[in-house]
PDB file of C-alpha atoms in Angstrom:
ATOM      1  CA  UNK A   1      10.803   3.652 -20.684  1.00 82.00           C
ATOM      2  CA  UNK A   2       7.412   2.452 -20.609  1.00 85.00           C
ATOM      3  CA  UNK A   3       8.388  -1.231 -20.055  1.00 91.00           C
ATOM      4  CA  UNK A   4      10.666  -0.092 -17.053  1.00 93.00           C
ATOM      5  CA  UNK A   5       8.243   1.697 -15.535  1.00 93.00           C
ATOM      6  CA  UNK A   6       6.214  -1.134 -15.450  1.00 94.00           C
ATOM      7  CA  UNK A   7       8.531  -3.346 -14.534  1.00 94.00           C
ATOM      8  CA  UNK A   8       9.423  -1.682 -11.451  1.00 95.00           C
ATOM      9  CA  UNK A   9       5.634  -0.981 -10.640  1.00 94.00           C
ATOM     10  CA  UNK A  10       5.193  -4.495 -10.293  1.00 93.00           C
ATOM     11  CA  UNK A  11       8.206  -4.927  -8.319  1.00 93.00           C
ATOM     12  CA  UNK A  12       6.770  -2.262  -6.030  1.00 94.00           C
ATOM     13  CA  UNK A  13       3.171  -3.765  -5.499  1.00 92.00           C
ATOM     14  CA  UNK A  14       4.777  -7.043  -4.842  1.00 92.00           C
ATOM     15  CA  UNK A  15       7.122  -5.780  -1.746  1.00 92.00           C
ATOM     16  CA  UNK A  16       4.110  -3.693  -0.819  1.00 92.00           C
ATOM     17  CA  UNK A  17       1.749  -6.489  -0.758  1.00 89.00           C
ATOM     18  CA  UNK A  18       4.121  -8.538   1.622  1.00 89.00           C
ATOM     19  CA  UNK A  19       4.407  -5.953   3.736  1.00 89.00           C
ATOM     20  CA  UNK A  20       0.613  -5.773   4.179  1.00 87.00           C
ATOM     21  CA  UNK A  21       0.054  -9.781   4.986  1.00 84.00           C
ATOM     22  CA  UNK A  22       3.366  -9.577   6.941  1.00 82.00           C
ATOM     23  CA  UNK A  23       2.332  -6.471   9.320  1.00 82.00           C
ATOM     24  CA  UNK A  24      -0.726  -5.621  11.009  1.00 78.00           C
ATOM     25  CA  UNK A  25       0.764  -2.390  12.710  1.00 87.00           C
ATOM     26  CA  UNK A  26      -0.652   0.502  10.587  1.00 90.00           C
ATOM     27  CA  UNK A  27       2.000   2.890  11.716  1.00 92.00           C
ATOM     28  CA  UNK A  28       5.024  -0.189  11.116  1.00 92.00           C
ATOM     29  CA  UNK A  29       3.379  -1.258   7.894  1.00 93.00           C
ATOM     30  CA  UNK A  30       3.275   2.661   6.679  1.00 95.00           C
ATOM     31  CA  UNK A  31       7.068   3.321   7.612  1.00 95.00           C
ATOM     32  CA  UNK A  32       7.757   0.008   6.016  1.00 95.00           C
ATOM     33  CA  UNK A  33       5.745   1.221   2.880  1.00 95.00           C
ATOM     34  CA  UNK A  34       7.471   4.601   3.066  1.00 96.00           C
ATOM     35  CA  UNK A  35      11.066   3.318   2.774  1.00 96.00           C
ATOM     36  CA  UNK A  36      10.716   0.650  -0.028  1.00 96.00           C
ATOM     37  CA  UNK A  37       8.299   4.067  -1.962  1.00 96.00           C
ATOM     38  CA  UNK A  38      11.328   5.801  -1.618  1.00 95.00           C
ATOM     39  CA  UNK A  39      13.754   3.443  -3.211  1.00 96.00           C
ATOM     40  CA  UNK A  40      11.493   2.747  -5.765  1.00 96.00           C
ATOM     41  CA  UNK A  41      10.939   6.339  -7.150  1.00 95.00           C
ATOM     42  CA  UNK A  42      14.845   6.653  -6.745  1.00 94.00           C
ATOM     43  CA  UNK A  43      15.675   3.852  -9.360  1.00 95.00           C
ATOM     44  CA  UNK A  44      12.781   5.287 -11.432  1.00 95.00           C
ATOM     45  CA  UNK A  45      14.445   9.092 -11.328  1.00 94.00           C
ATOM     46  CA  UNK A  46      18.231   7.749 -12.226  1.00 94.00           C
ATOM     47  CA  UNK A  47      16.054   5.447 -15.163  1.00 94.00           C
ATOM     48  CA  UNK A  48      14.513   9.041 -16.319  1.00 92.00           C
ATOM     49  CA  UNK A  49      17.130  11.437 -15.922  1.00 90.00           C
ATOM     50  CA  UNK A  50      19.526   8.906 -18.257  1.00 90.00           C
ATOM     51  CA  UNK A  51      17.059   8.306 -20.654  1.00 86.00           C
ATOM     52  CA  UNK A  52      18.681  10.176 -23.599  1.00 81.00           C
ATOM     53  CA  UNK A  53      15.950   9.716 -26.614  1.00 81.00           C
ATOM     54  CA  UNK A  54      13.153  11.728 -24.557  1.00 84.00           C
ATOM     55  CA  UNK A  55      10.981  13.215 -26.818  1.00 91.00           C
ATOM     56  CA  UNK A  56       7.860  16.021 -26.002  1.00 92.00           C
ATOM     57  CA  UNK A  57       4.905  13.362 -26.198  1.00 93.00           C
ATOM     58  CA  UNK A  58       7.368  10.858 -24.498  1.00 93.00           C
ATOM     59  CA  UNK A  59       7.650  13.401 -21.100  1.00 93.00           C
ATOM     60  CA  UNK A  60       4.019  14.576 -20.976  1.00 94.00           C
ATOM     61  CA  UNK A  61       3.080  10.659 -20.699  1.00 95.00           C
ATOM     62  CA  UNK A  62       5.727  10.366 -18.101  1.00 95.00           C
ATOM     63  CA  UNK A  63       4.489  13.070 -15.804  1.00 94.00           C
ATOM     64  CA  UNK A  64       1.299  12.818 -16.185  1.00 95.00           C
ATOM     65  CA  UNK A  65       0.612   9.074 -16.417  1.00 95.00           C
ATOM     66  CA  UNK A  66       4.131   7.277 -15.226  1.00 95.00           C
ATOM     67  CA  UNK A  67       5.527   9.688 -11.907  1.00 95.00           C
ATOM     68  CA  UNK A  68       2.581  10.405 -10.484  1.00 95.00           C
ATOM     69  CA  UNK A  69       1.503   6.467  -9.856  1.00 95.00           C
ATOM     70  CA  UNK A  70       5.352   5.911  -8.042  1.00 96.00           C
ATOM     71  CA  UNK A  71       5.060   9.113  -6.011  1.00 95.00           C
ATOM     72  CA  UNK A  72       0.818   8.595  -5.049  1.00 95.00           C
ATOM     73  CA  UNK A  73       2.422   4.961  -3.303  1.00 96.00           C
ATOM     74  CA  UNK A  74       4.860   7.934  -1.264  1.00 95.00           C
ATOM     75  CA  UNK A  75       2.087  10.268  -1.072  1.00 95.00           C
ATOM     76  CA  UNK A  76      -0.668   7.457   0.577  1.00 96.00           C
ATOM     77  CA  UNK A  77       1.898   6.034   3.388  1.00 96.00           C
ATOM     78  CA  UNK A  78       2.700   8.954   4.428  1.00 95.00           C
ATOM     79  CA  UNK A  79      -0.209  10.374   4.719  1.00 96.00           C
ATOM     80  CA  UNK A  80      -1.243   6.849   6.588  1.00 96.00           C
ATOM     81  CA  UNK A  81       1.486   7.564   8.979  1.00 96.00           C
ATOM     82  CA  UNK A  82       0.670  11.063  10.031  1.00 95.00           C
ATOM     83  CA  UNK A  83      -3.520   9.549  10.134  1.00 96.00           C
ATOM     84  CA  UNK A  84      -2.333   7.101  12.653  1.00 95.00           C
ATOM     85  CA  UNK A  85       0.265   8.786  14.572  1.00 95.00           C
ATOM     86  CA  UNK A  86      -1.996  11.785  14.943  1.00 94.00           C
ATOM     87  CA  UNK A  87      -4.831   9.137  16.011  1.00 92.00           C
ATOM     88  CA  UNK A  88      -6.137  10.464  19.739  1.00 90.00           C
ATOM     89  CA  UNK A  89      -6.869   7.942  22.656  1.00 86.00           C
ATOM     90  CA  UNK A  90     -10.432   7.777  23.384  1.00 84.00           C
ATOM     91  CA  UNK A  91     -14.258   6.377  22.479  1.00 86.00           C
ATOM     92  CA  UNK A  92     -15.016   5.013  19.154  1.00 88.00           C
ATOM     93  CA  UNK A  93     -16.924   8.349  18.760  1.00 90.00           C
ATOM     94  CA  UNK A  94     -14.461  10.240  19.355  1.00 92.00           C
ATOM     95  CA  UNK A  95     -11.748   8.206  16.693  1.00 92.00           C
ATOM     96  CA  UNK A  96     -14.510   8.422  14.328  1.00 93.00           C
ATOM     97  CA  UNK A  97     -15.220  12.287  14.704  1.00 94.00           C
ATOM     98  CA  UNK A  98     -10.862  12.270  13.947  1.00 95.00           C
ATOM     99  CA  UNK A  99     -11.331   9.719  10.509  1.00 95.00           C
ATOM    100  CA  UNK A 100     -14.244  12.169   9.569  1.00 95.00           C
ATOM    101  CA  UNK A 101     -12.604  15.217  10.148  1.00 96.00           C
ATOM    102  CA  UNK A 102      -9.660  13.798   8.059  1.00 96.00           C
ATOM    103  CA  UNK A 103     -11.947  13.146   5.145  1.00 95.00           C
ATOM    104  CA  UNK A 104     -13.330  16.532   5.330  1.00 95.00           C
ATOM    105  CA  UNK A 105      -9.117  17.554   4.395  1.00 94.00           C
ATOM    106  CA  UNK A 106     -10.018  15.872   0.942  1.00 94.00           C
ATOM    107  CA  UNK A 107     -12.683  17.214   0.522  1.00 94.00           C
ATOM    108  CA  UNK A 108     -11.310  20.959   1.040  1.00 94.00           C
ATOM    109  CA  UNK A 109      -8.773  19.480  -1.104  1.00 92.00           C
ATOM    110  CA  UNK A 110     -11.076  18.635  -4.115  1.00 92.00           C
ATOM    111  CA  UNK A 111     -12.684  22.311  -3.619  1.00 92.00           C
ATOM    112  CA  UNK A 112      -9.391  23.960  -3.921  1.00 90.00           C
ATOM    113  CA  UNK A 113      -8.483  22.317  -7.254  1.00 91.00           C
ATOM    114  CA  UNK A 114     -11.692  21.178  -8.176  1.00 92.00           C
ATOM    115  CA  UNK A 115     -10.851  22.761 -11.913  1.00 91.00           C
ATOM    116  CA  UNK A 116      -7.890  20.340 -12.402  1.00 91.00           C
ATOM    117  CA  UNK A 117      -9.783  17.493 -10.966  1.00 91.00           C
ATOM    118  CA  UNK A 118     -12.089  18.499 -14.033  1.00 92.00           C
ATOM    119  CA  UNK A 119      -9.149  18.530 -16.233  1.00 93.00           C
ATOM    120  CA  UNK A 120      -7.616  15.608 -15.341  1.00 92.00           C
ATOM    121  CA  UNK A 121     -10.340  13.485 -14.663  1.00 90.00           C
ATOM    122  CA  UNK A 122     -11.911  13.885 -17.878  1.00 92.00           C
ATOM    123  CA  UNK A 123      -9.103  13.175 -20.118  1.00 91.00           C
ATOM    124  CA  UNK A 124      -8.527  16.524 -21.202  1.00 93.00           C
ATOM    125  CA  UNK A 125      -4.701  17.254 -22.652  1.00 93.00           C
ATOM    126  CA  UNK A 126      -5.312  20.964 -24.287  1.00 94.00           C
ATOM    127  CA  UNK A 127      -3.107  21.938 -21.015  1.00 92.00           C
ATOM    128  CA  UNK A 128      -0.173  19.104 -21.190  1.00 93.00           C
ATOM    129  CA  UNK A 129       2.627  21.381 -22.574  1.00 92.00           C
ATOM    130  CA  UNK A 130       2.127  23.644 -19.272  1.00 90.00           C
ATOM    131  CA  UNK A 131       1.150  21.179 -16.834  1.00 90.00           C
ATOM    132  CA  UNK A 132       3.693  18.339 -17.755  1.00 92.00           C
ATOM    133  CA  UNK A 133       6.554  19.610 -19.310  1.00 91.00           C
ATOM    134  CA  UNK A 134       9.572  20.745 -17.133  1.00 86.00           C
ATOM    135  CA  UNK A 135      10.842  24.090 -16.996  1.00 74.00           C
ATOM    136  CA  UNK A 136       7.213  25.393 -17.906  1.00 70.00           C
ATOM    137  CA  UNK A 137       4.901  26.822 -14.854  1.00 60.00           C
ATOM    138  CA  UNK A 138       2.334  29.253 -15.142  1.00 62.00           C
ATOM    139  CA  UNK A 139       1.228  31.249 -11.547  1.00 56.00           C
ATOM    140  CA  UNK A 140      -2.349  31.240 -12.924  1.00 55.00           C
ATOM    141  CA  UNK A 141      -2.682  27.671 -13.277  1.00 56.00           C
ATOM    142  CA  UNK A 142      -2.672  26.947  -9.812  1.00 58.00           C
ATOM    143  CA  UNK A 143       1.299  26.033  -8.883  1.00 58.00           C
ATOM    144  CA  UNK A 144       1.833  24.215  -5.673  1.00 62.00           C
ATOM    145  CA  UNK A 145       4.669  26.072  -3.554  1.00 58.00           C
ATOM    146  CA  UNK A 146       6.648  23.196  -3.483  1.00 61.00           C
ATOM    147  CA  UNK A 147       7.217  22.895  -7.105  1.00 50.00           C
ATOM    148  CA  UNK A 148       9.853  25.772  -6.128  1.00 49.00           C
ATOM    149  CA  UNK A 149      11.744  23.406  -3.940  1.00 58.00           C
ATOM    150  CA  UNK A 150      11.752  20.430  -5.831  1.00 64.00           C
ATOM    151  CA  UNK A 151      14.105  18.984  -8.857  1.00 68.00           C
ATOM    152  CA  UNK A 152      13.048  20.238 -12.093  1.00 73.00           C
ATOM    153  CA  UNK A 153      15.131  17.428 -13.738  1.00 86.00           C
ATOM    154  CA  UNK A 154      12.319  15.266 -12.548  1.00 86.00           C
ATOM    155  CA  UNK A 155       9.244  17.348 -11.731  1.00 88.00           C
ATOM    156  CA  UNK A 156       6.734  19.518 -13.522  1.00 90.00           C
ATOM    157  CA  UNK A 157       4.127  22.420 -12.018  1.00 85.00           C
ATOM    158  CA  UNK A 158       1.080  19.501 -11.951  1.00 91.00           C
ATOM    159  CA  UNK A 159       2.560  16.188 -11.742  1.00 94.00           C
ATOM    160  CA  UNK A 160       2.202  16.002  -8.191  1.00 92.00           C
ATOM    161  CA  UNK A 161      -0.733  17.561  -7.984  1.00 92.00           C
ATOM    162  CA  UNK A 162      -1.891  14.190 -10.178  1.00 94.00           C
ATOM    163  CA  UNK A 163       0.209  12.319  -7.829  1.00 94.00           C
ATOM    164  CA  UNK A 164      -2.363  13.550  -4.877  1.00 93.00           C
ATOM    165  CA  UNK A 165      -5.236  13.213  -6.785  1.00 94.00           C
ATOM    166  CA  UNK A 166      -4.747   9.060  -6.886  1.00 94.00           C
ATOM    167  CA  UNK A 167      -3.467   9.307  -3.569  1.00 95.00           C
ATOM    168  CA  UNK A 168      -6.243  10.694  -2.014  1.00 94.00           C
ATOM    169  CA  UNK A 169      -8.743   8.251  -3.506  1.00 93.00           C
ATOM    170  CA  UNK A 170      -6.821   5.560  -1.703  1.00 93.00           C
ATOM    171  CA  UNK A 171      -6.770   7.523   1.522  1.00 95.00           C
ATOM    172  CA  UNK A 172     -10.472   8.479   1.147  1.00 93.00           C
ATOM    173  CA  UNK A 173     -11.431   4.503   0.863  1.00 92.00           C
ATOM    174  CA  UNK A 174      -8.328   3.503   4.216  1.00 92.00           C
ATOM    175  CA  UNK A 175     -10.438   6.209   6.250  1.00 93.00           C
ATOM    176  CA  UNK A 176     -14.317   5.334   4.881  1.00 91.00           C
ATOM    177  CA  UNK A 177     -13.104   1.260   6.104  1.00 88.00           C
ATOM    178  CA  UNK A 178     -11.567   2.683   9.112  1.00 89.00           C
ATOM    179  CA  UNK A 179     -14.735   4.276   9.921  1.00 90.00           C
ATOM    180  CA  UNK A 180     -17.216   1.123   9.026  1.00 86.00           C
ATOM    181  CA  UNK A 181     -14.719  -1.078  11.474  1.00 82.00           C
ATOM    182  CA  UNK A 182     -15.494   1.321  14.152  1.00 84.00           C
ATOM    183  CA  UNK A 183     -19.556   1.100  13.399  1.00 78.00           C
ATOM    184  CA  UNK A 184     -19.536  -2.524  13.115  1.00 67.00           C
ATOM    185  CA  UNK A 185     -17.860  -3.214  16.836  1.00 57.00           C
ATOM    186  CA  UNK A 186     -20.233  -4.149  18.769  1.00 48.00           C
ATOM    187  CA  UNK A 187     -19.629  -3.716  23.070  1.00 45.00           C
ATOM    188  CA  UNK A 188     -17.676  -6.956  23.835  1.00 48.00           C
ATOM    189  CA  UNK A 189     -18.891  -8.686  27.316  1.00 47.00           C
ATOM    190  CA  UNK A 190     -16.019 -10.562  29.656  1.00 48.00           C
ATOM    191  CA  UNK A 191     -16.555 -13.800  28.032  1.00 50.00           C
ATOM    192  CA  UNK A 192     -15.725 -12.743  24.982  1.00 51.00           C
ATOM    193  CA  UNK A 193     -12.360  -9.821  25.835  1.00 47.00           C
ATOM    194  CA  UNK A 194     -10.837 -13.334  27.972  1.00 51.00           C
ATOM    195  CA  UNK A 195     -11.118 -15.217  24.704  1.00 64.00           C
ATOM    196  CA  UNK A 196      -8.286 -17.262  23.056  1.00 74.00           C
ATOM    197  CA  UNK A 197      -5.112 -16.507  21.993  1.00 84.00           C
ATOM    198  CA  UNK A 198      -4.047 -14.033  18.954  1.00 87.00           C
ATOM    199  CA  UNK A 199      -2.215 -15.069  15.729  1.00 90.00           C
ATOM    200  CA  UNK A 200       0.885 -12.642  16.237  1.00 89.00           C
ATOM    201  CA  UNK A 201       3.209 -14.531  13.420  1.00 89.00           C
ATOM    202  CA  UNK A 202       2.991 -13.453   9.703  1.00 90.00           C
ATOM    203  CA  UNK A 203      -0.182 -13.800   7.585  1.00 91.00           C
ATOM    204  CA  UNK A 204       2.510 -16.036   4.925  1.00 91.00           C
ATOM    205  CA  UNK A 205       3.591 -18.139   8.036  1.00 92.00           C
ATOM    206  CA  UNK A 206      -0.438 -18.770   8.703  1.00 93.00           C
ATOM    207  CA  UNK A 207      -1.393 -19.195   5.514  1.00 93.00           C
ATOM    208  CA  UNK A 208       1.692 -21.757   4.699  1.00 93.00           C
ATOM    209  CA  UNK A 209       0.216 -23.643   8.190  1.00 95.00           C
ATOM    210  CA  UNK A 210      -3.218 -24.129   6.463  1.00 94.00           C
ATOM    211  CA  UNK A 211      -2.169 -25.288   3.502  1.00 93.00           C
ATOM    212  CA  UNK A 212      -0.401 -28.175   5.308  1.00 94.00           C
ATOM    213  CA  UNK A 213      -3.137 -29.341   7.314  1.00 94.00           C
ATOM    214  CA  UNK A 214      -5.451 -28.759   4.438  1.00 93.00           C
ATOM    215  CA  UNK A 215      -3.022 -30.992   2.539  1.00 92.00           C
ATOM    216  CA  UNK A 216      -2.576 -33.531   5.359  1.00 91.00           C
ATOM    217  CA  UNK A 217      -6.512 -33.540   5.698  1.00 91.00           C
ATOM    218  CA  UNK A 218      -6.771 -33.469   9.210  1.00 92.00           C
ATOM    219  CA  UNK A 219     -10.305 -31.606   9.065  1.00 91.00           C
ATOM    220  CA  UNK A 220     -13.563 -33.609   8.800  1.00 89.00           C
ATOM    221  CA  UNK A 221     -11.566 -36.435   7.426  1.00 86.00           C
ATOM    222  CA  UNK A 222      -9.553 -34.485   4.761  1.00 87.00           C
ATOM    223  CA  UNK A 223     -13.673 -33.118   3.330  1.00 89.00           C
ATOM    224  CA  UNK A 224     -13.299 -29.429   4.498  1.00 87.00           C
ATOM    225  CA  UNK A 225     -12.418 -27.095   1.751  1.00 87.00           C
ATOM    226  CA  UNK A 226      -9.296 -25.074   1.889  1.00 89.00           C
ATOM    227  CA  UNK A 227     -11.629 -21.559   1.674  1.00 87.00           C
ATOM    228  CA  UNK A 228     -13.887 -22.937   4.794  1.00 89.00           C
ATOM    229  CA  UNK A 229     -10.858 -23.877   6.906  1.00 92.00           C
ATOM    230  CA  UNK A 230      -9.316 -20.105   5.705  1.00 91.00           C
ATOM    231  CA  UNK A 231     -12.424 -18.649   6.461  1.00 89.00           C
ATOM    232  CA  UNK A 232     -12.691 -20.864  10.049  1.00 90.00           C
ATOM    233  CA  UNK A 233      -8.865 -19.858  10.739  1.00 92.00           C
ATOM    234  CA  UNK A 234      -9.803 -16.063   9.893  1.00 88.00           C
ATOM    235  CA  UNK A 235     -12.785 -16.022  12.163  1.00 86.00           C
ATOM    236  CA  UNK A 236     -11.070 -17.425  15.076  1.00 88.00           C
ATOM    237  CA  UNK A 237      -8.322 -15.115  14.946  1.00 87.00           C
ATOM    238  CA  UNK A 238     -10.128 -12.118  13.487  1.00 85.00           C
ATOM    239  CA  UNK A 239      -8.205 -11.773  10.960  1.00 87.00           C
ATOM    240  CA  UNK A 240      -8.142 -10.889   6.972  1.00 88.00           C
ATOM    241  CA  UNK A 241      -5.837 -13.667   4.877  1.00 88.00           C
ATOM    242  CA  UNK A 242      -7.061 -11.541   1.661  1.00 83.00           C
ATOM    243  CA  UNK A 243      -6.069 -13.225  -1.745  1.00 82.00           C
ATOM    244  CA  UNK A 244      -4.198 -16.285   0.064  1.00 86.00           C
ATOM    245  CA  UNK A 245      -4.082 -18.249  -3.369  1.00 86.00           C
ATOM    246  CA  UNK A 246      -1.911 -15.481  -4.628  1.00 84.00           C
ATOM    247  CA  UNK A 247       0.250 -15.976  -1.514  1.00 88.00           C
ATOM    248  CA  UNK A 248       0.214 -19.575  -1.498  1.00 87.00           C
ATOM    249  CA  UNK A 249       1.686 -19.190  -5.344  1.00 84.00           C
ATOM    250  CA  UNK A 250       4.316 -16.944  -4.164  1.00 85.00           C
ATOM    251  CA  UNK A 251       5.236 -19.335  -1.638  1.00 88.00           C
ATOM    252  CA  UNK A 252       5.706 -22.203  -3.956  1.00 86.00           C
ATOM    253  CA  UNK A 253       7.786 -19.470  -5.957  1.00 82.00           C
ATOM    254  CA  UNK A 254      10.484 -19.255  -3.318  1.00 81.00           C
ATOM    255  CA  UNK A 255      14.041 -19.920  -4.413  1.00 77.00           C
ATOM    256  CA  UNK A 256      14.825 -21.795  -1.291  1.00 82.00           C
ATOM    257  CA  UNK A 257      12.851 -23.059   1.635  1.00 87.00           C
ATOM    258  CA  UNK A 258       9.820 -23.354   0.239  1.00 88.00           C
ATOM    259  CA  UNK A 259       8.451 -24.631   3.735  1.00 92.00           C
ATOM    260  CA  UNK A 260      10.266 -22.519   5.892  1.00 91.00           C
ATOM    261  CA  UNK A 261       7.573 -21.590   8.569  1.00 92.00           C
ATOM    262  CA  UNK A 262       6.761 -25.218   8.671  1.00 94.00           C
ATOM    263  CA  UNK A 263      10.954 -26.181   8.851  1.00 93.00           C
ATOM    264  CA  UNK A 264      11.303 -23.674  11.313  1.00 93.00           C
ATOM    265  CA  UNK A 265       8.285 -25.046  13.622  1.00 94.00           C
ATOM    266  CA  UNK A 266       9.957 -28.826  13.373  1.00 93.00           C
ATOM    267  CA  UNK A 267      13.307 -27.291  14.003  1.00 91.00           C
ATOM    268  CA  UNK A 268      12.385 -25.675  17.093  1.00 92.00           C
ATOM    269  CA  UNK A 269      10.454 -28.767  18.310  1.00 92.00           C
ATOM    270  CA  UNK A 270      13.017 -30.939  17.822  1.00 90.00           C
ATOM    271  CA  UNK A 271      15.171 -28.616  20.579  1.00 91.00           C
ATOM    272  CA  UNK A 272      12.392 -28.215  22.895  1.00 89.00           C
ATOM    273  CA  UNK A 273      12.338 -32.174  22.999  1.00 89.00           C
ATOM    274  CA  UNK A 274      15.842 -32.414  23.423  1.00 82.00           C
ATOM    275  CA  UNK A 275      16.232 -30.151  26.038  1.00 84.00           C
ATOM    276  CA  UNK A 276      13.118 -31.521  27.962  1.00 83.00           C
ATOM    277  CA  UNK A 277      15.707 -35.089  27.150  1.00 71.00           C
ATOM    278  CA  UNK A 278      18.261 -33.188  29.174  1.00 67.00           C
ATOM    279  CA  UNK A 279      16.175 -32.212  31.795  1.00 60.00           C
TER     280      UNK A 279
END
């Protein structure tokens, strides 16, 4: 089970991550994020709920250490997508006093189960049978109503209380960056909101571009480094090409097209000539 579960983990960070270089739209990237959580935690349930040789120490692992990393992926885009649908029109003060007031949520979180944040946190397991064991609940140990509504083929009374734990770290650092962007803007003048153009393709379509012109070394004389014609390409745009070694290897991984932003440019040129031929 354990080799599954990683399996599909790493199938889920890797459609994840291409949503995040493909899409800069927080509210498209969440719903994105949403659906593929969704299907993920499916295959994971039908994996579970077949798995005949369960044993006791085999389902407390599961629900406490297995679920609850699937469902925190559901928990953190949707919480995104409420953040930024919610988001009011207005100042930068005013966004920021809306990001603040949504960290102050976790925070009344954390207060509320601050004993099982103890619990968990420190490694303690004297609980387990109760917490992570299906079919068991105690009212005293803090039950979340929607245990009650939920599958108990596949849930327990605290595994989704874990699952919002390591959710809400990831929500607490989206809304802490969200906040520094807005500090770090500065008032723009008109010379610099009539600036050029935006980079609306992909972040893989950009980052397959500048590894071809890196490669045909038509910067400096073929002396500029690929990170300081990243970092110059980045800059210009304003915008974040993160770990594009990672996505350049993924690129070379394709089964077919391994060039296809570059194919697609020629392509395209090709007709634009041809027509201008015509003409």
């Amino acid at each position: 089970m354990k080799l599954f579960a990683e399996s599909l983990m790493s199938e889920l960070e890797h459609q994840l991550k291409l949503i995040h270089l493909e899409t800069e739209n927080q509210v498209q990237l969440a719903e994105q994020a949403i659906k593929i959580s969704i299907i993920v935690l499916e295959k994971l349930k039908t994996f579970f709920i077949k798995y005949k040789r369960l044993n006791k120490t085999e389902e407390i692992e599961f629900f406490r250490d297995i679920k609850p990393k699937f469902a925190a992926k559901l928990i953190y885009y949707n919480e995104i997508y409420i953040i930024e649908t919610n988001k009011p029109f207005g100042s930068q003060k005013t966004i920021g006093k809306y990001y603040k007031a949504e960290l102050n949520k976790l925070k009344v979180f954390f207060e509320k189960n601050q004993e099982f944040y103890r619990y968990y946190r420190t490694g303690n397991n004297c609980l387990d049978n109760k917490y992570f064991i299906r079919a068991k609940y105690d009212l005293k140990l803090m039950v979340d109503s929607f245990y009650f509504q939920a599958d108990h083929h596949f849930t327990t009374s605290h595994d989704y209380k874990v699952a919002s734990i390591l959710a809400n770290d990831e929500i607490k650092v989206f809304l802490e960056e969200q906040i520094q962007k807005l500090g770090s803007k500065t008032i723009q003048s008109p010379s610099q909101l009539s600036k050029g153009p935006k980079w609306t393709g992909s972040k893989v379509e950009l980052i397959e571009l500048i590894y071809a012109l890196h490669t045909e070394g038509v910067f400096n004389n073929g002396t500029s480094g690929l990170k300081e014609i990243t970092s110059f390409f980045e800059s210009v745009f304003e915008i974040d090409l993160g770990q594009f070694h990672r996505v350049f290897l993924e690129i070379r991984n394709r089964k077919t097209e391994r060039t296809k932003f570059l194919n697609t440019l020629k392509n395209k040129l090709i007709i634009r000539m041809d027509n201008a031929d015509e003409n």
